[in-house]
Amino acid sequence: MDQLTDASGKYTVAPLPFPYDALEPVIDAKTVELHYNFHHKPAAAAANKAEEALVKARDSGDFALVKHYEKELAFQLSSHILHTIYWSNLSGKGGVPKGDLAKAIAAEFGSYDKFKAHLVAASTTVEASGWGMLGYHAATKKLMVLQCENHQKLTAWGVQPLLLLDVFEHAYYLKYQNRRAEYLNNLFNIINWDNVAERYDASRA
Ligand code: MN
């Protein structure tokens, strides 16, 4: 459901699913504009660059910088993937989860309120830059809340992100400065739960 590449296989960033000001007043238009153009787009370009460098390394047999480019690929491609999901997770709509997703959240976390408190706390306390995540782990049929540092650390293999909360300072600092928890609580007013539910259904299929 996420468009990550063009027809040739190069990483490319899909258009934002809404205008820059669609998330006001929770996220201001300037933050969305800067975030999308100067944080998300360069990640896709850098992931392409890393893959191209690895092609050259294989062709030349010179792997002197292989560690550098593997780290670049993991960081930049993960950034591209997570940002693509983040934009789709947000809309002006808000509300609460419905249907199977609502039932699964209540079963796994005790209640929606306990889930929300857990995800906000986990996201608020991510060390430095990263993400809070609600994910689904198909192999164990569990919903789980995870912290992610940077874009690629502290996941559990096989977890499919359903809902991602970006806690890099670029996501909130213009409006909220140091008040990360306030940004996160407000973010809950603009979550596109239909998108989260679609991802949950797709992960279980
Ligand atoms: Mn970001």
PDB file of C-alpha atoms and ligand atoms in Angstrom:
ATOM      1  CA  MET A   1       0.000   0.000   0.000  1.00  0.00           C
ATOM      2  CA  ASP A   2       2.984   2.327   0.310  1.00  0.00           C
ATOM      3  CA  GLN A   3       4.636   3.660  -2.813  1.00  0.00           C
ATOM      4  CA  LEU A   4       8.373   3.611  -2.041  1.00  0.00           C
ATOM      5  CA  THR A   5       9.914   3.215  -5.496  1.00  0.00           C
ATOM      6  CA  ASP A   6       9.290   4.341  -9.058  1.00  0.00           C
ATOM      7  CA  ALA A   7       8.895   1.966 -12.013  1.00  0.00           C
ATOM      8  CA  SER A   8      12.685   1.591 -12.310  1.00  0.00           C
ATOM      9  CA  GLY A   9      13.088   0.554  -8.665  1.00  0.00           C
ATOM     10  CA  LYS A  10      14.606   3.840  -7.497  1.00  0.00           C
ATOM     11  CA  TYR A  11      13.346   5.110  -4.161  1.00  0.00           C
ATOM     12  CA  THR A  12      10.970   7.991  -4.654  1.00  0.00           C
ATOM     13  CA  VAL A  13       8.755   9.997  -2.342  1.00  0.00           C
ATOM     14  CA  ALA A  14       5.030   9.953  -3.099  1.00  0.00           C
ATOM     15  CA  PRO A  15       3.113  13.245  -2.953  1.00  0.00           C
ATOM     16  CA  LEU A  16       1.864  14.192   0.489  1.00  0.00           C
ATOM     17  CA  PRO A  17      -1.700  12.878   0.924  1.00  0.00           C
ATOM     18  CA  PHE A  18      -2.845  16.356   2.079  1.00  0.00           C
ATOM     19  CA  PRO A  19      -1.934  20.069   1.724  1.00  0.00           C
ATOM     20  CA  TYR A  20       0.771  21.479   4.017  1.00  0.00           C
ATOM     21  CA  ASP A  21      -1.827  23.164   6.235  1.00  0.00           C
ATOM     22  CA  ALA A  22      -4.126  20.131   6.593  1.00  0.00           C
ATOM     23  CA  LEU A  23      -2.809  19.230  10.050  1.00  0.00           C
ATOM     24  CA  GLU A  24      -3.241  22.719  11.559  1.00  0.00           C
ATOM     25  CA  PRO A  25      -3.385  23.580  14.368  1.00  0.00           C
ATOM     26  CA  VAL A  26      -1.786  20.388  15.704  1.00  0.00           C
ATOM     27  CA  ILE A  27       1.127  20.554  13.258  1.00  0.00           C
ATOM     28  CA  ASP A  28       1.748  23.896  11.552  1.00  0.00           C
ATOM     29  CA  ALA A  29       2.060  24.133   7.767  1.00  0.00           C
ATOM     30  CA  LYS A  30       5.698  25.280   7.872  1.00  0.00           C
ATOM     31  CA  THR A  31       6.726  22.215   9.876  1.00  0.00           C
ATOM     32  CA  VAL A  32       4.986  19.892   7.399  1.00  0.00           C
ATOM     33  CA  GLU A  33       6.571  21.691   4.429  1.00  0.00           C
ATOM     34  CA  LEU A  34      10.092  21.542   5.868  1.00  0.00           C
ATOM     35  CA  HIS A  35       9.661  17.993   7.172  1.00  0.00           C
ATOM     36  CA  TYR A  36       8.464  16.595   3.862  1.00  0.00           C
ATOM     37  CA  ASN A  37      10.855  18.464   1.555  1.00  0.00           C
ATOM     38  CA  PHE A  38      14.025  18.651   3.633  1.00  0.00           C
ATOM     39  CA  HIS A  39      13.878  15.600   5.896  1.00  0.00           C
ATOM     40  CA  HIS A  40      11.865  12.933   4.075  1.00  0.00           C
ATOM     41  CA  LYS A  41      12.860  13.601   0.427  1.00  0.00           C
ATOM     42  CA  PRO A  42      16.638  13.658   1.065  1.00  0.00           C
ATOM     43  CA  ALA A  43      16.370  10.266   2.782  1.00  0.00           C
ATOM     44  CA  ALA A  44      15.069   8.615  -0.395  1.00  0.00           C
ATOM     45  CA  ALA A  45      17.840  10.264  -2.407  1.00  0.00           C
ATOM     46  CA  ALA A  46      20.472   9.098   0.081  1.00  0.00           C
ATOM     47  CA  ALA A  47      19.111   5.537   0.018  1.00  0.00           C
ATOM     48  CA  ASN A  48      19.502   5.532  -3.765  1.00  0.00           C
ATOM     49  CA  LYS A  49      23.039   6.864  -3.410  1.00  0.00           C
ATOM     50  CA  ALA A  50      23.939   4.118  -0.947  1.00  0.00           C
ATOM     51  CA  GLU A  51      22.620   1.397  -3.257  1.00  0.00           C
ATOM     52  CA  GLU A  52      24.507   2.888  -6.198  1.00  0.00           C
ATOM     53  CA  ALA A  53      27.710   2.932  -4.158  1.00  0.00           C
ATOM     54  CA  LEU A  54      27.209  -0.731  -3.255  1.00  0.00           C
ATOM     55  CA  VAL A  55      26.765  -1.620  -6.946  1.00  0.00           C
ATOM     56  CA  LYS A  56      30.078   0.119  -7.641  1.00  0.00           C
ATOM     57  CA  ALA A  57      31.725  -1.727  -4.772  1.00  0.00           C
ATOM     58  CA  ARG A  58      30.606  -5.095  -6.136  1.00  0.00           C
ATOM     59  CA  ASP A  59      31.695  -4.181  -9.671  1.00  0.00           C
ATOM     60  CA  SER A  60      35.126  -2.959  -8.600  1.00  0.00           C
ATOM     61  CA  GLY A  61      35.658  -5.438  -5.800  1.00  0.00           C
ATOM     62  CA  ASP A  62      36.578  -2.483  -3.570  1.00  0.00           C
ATOM     63  CA  PHE A  63      34.622  -2.912  -0.334  1.00  0.00           C
ATOM     64  CA  ALA A  64      36.643  -0.400   1.707  1.00  0.00           C
ATOM     65  CA  LEU A  65      33.486   1.670   2.403  1.00  0.00           C
ATOM     66  CA  VAL A  66      30.982  -1.175   2.621  1.00  0.00           C
ATOM     67  CA  LYS A  67      30.295  -0.598   6.328  1.00  0.00           C
ATOM     68  CA  HIS A  68      29.586   3.075   5.708  1.00  0.00           C
ATOM     69  CA  TYR A  69      27.130   2.419   2.893  1.00  0.00           C
ATOM     70  CA  GLU A  70      25.363  -0.448   4.674  1.00  0.00           C
ATOM     71  CA  LYS A  71      24.773   1.906   7.615  1.00  0.00           C
ATOM     72  CA  GLU A  72      23.589   4.606   5.237  1.00  0.00           C
ATOM     73  CA  LEU A  73      21.180   2.215   3.532  1.00  0.00           C
ATOM     74  CA  ALA A  74      19.680   1.017   6.816  1.00  0.00           C
ATOM     75  CA  PHE A  75      19.267   4.559   8.173  1.00  0.00           C
ATOM     76  CA  GLN A  76      18.087   6.349   5.036  1.00  0.00           C
ATOM     77  CA  LEU A  77      15.814   3.644   3.640  1.00  0.00           C
ATOM     78  CA  SER A  78      14.234   3.168   7.062  1.00  0.00           C
ATOM     79  CA  SER A  79      13.684   6.932   7.226  1.00  0.00           C
ATOM     80  CA  HIS A  80      11.946   6.820   3.830  1.00  0.00           C
ATOM     81  CA  ILE A  81       9.747   3.869   4.883  1.00  0.00           C
ATOM     82  CA  LEU A  82       8.787   5.294   8.275  1.00  0.00           C
ATOM     83  CA  HIS A  83       8.047   8.796   6.955  1.00  0.00           C
ATOM     84  CA  THR A  84       5.845   7.356   4.193  1.00  0.00           C
ATOM     85  CA  ILE A  85       3.790   5.521   6.833  1.00  0.00           C
ATOM     86  CA  TYR A  86       3.740   8.553   9.172  1.00  0.00           C
ATOM     87  CA  TRP A  87       2.148  10.841   6.546  1.00  0.00           C
ATOM     88  CA  SER A  88      -0.497   8.225   5.758  1.00  0.00           C
ATOM     89  CA  ASN A  89      -1.257   7.799   9.481  1.00  0.00           C
ATOM     90  CA  LEU A  90      -2.252  11.471   9.842  1.00  0.00           C
ATOM     91  CA  SER A  91      -5.293  13.366   8.678  1.00  0.00           C
ATOM     92  CA  GLY A  92      -7.527  16.016  10.136  1.00  0.00           C
ATOM     93  CA  LYS A  93      -9.986  13.363  11.215  1.00  0.00           C
ATOM     94  CA  GLY A  94      -8.947  12.062  14.612  1.00  0.00           C
ATOM     95  CA  GLY A  95     -11.353   9.898  16.585  1.00  0.00           C
ATOM     96  CA  VAL A  96     -10.607   6.480  18.038  1.00  0.00           C
ATOM     97  CA  PRO A  97      -9.961   3.008  16.578  1.00  0.00           C
ATOM     98  CA  LYS A  98     -12.969   0.971  15.491  1.00  0.00           C
ATOM     99  CA  GLY A  99     -13.787  -2.644  14.661  1.00  0.00           C
ATOM    100  CA  ASP A 100     -11.196  -5.420  14.851  1.00  0.00           C
ATOM    101  CA  LEU A 101      -8.373  -2.991  15.591  1.00  0.00           C
ATOM    102  CA  ALA A 102     -10.236  -1.527  18.570  1.00  0.00           C
ATOM    103  CA  LYS A 103     -10.906  -5.031  19.906  1.00  0.00           C
ATOM    104  CA  ALA A 104      -7.278  -6.088  19.450  1.00  0.00           C
ATOM    105  CA  ILE A 105      -5.989  -2.957  21.197  1.00  0.00           C
ATOM    106  CA  ALA A 106      -8.307  -3.575  24.160  1.00  0.00           C
ATOM    107  CA  ALA A 107      -7.298  -7.246  24.307  1.00  0.00           C
ATOM    108  CA  GLU A 108      -3.541  -6.589  24.087  1.00  0.00           C
ATOM    109  CA  PHE A 109      -3.207  -3.437  26.188  1.00  0.00           C
ATOM    110  CA  GLY A 110      -6.190  -3.620  28.562  1.00  0.00           C
ATOM    111  CA  SER A 111      -8.030  -0.628  27.093  1.00  0.00           C
ATOM    112  CA  TYR A 112      -7.626   2.132  24.525  1.00  0.00           C
ATOM    113  CA  ASP A 113      -6.711   4.589  27.284  1.00  0.00           C
ATOM    114  CA  LYS A 114      -3.962   2.298  28.607  1.00  0.00           C
ATOM    115  CA  PHE A 115      -2.652   1.826  25.060  1.00  0.00           C
ATOM    116  CA  LYS A 116      -2.603   5.585  24.436  1.00  0.00           C
ATOM    117  CA  ALA A 117      -0.828   6.268  27.737  1.00  0.00           C
ATOM    118  CA  HIS A 118       1.736   3.549  26.942  1.00  0.00           C
ATOM    119  CA  LEU A 119       2.433   4.785  23.403  1.00  0.00           C
ATOM    120  CA  VAL A 120       2.681   8.431  24.475  1.00  0.00           C
ATOM    121  CA  ALA A 121       5.045   7.511  27.341  1.00  0.00           C
ATOM    122  CA  ALA A 122       7.197   5.298  25.101  1.00  0.00           C
ATOM    123  CA  SER A 123       7.371   7.983  22.414  1.00  0.00           C
ATOM    124  CA  THR A 124       8.088  10.807  24.863  1.00  0.00           C
ATOM    125  CA  THR A 125      11.062   8.942  26.314  1.00  0.00           C
ATOM    126  CA  VAL A 126      12.774   7.860  23.094  1.00  0.00           C
ATOM    127  CA  GLU A 127      16.425   8.772  23.666  1.00  0.00           C
ATOM    128  CA  ALA A 128      17.346  11.655  21.350  1.00  0.00           C
ATOM    129  CA  SER A 129      15.752  11.159  17.909  1.00  0.00           C
ATOM    130  CA  GLY A 130      13.406   8.406  16.812  1.00  0.00           C
ATOM    131  CA  TRP A 131       9.873   7.134  16.718  1.00  0.00           C
ATOM    132  CA  GLY A 132       7.133   5.622  18.824  1.00  0.00           C
ATOM    133  CA  MET A 133       5.391   2.729  17.144  1.00  0.00           C
ATOM    134  CA  LEU A 134       2.329   0.549  17.305  1.00  0.00           C
ATOM    135  CA  GLY A 135       3.251  -2.543  15.334  1.00  0.00           C
ATOM    136  CA  TYR A 136       1.821  -5.923  14.510  1.00  0.00           C
ATOM    137  CA  HIS A 137       3.992  -9.016  14.705  1.00  0.00           C
ATOM    138  CA  ALA A 138       2.368 -11.582  12.450  1.00  0.00           C
ATOM    139  CA  ALA A 139       4.495 -14.523  13.626  1.00  0.00           C
ATOM    140  CA  THR A 140       3.198 -14.146  17.185  1.00  0.00           C
ATOM    141  CA  LYS A 141      -0.116 -12.434  16.355  1.00  0.00           C
ATOM    142  CA  LYS A 142       0.732  -9.664  18.827  1.00  0.00           C
ATOM    143  CA  LEU A 143       0.198  -5.939  18.699  1.00  0.00           C
ATOM    144  CA  MET A 144       3.140  -4.224  20.352  1.00  0.00           C
ATOM    145  CA  VAL A 145       4.362  -0.766  21.285  1.00  0.00           C
ATOM    146  CA  LEU A 146       8.032  -0.237  20.505  1.00  0.00           C
ATOM    147  CA  GLN A 147      10.472   2.627  20.762  1.00  0.00           C
ATOM    148  CA  CYS A 148      12.693   3.201  17.751  1.00  0.00           C
ATOM    149  CA  GLU A 149      15.947   5.163  17.949  1.00  0.00           C
ATOM    150  CA  ASN A 150      17.010   6.989  14.804  1.00  0.00           C
ATOM    151  CA  HIS A 151      15.070   5.144  12.087  1.00  0.00           C
ATOM    152  CA  GLN A 152      16.423   1.621  12.348  1.00  0.00           C
ATOM    153  CA  LYS A 153      17.250   0.690  15.934  1.00  0.00           C
ATOM    154  CA  LEU A 154      15.289  -1.135  18.654  1.00  0.00           C
ATOM    155  CA  THR A 155      12.732  -2.886  16.494  1.00  0.00           C
ATOM    156  CA  ALA A 156      11.816  -6.573  16.722  1.00  0.00           C
ATOM    157  CA  TRP A 157      12.351  -8.434  13.454  1.00  0.00           C
ATOM    158  CA  GLY A 158       9.130  -9.037  11.581  1.00  0.00           C
ATOM    159  CA  VAL A 159       7.133  -6.239  13.168  1.00  0.00           C
ATOM    160  CA  GLN A 160       5.044  -4.315  10.672  1.00  0.00           C
ATOM    161  CA  PRO A 161       4.525  -0.687  11.749  1.00  0.00           C
ATOM    162  CA  LEU A 162       0.847   0.288  11.846  1.00  0.00           C
ATOM    163  CA  LEU A 163       1.107   3.694  13.527  1.00  0.00           C
ATOM    164  CA  LEU A 164       4.248   5.799  13.783  1.00  0.00           C
ATOM    165  CA  LEU A 165       4.821   8.920  15.839  1.00  0.00           C
ATOM    166  CA  ASP A 166       7.854  10.901  14.678  1.00  0.00           C
ATOM    167  CA  VAL A 167       9.730  12.348  17.651  1.00  0.00           C
ATOM    168  CA  PHE A 168      12.681  13.827  15.804  1.00  0.00           C
ATOM    169  CA  GLU A 169      12.799  17.486  16.819  1.00  0.00           C
ATOM    170  CA  HIS A 170      12.162  18.470  13.170  1.00  0.00           C
ATOM    171  CA  ALA A 171       8.632  17.035  13.566  1.00  0.00           C
ATOM    172  CA  TYR A 172       7.529  19.440  16.299  1.00  0.00           C
ATOM    173  CA  TYR A 173      10.129  21.976  17.406  1.00  0.00           C
ATOM    174  CA  LEU A 174       8.854  25.072  15.536  1.00  0.00           C
ATOM    175  CA  LYS A 175       5.543  24.922  17.401  1.00  0.00           C
ATOM    176  CA  TYR A 176       6.233  22.891  20.543  1.00  0.00           C
ATOM    177  CA  GLN A 177       9.950  23.484  21.215  1.00  0.00           C
ATOM    178  CA  ASN A 178      10.904  21.137  24.087  1.00  0.00           C
ATOM    179  CA  ARG A 179       7.292  20.023  24.776  1.00  0.00           C
ATOM    180  CA  ARG A 180       7.437  16.619  23.086  1.00  0.00           C
ATOM    181  CA  ALA A 181       4.662  15.116  25.244  1.00  0.00           C
ATOM    182  CA  GLU A 182       2.277  17.971  24.342  1.00  0.00           C
ATOM    183  CA  TYR A 183       2.965  17.386  20.624  1.00  0.00           C
ATOM    184  CA  LEU A 184       2.316  13.656  21.070  1.00  0.00           C
ATOM    185  CA  ASN A 185      -0.939  14.112  22.966  1.00  0.00           C
ATOM    186  CA  ASN A 186      -2.146  16.571  20.306  1.00  0.00           C
ATOM    187  CA  LEU A 187      -1.091  14.153  17.565  1.00  0.00           C
ATOM    188  CA  PHE A 188      -3.756  11.780  18.853  1.00  0.00           C
ATOM    189  CA  ASN A 189      -6.364  14.298  17.643  1.00  0.00           C
ATOM    190  CA  ILE A 190      -5.327  13.888  13.984  1.00  0.00           C
ATOM    191  CA  ILE A 191      -4.613  10.165  13.644  1.00  0.00           C
ATOM    192  CA  ASN A 192      -6.180   8.537  10.598  1.00  0.00           C
ATOM    193  CA  TRP A 193      -7.460   5.383  12.315  1.00  0.00           C
ATOM    194  CA  ASP A 194      -8.898   4.082   9.042  1.00  0.00           C
ATOM    195  CA  ASN A 195      -5.347   3.942   7.702  1.00  0.00           C
ATOM    196  CA  VAL A 196      -4.067   2.201  10.844  1.00  0.00           C
ATOM    197  CA  ALA A 197      -6.904  -0.341  10.552  1.00  0.00           C
ATOM    198  CA  GLU A 198      -6.116  -0.949   6.861  1.00  0.00           C
ATOM    199  CA  ARG A 199      -2.524  -1.666   7.824  1.00  0.00           C
ATOM    200  CA  TYR A 200      -3.647  -4.008  10.594  1.00  0.00           C
ATOM    201  CA  ASP A 201      -5.897  -5.922   8.185  1.00  0.00           C
ATOM    202  CA  ALA A 202      -3.135  -6.127   5.556  1.00  0.00           C
ATOM    203  CA  SER A 203      -0.604  -7.379   8.131  1.00  0.00           C
ATOM    204  CA  ARG A 204      -2.935 -10.174   9.213  1.00  0.00           C
ATOM    205  CA  ALA A 205      -3.844 -11.258   5.681  1.00  0.00           C
TER     206      ALA A 205
HETATM  207 MN    MN B   1      10.826  13.028  10.469  1.00  0.00          MN
END
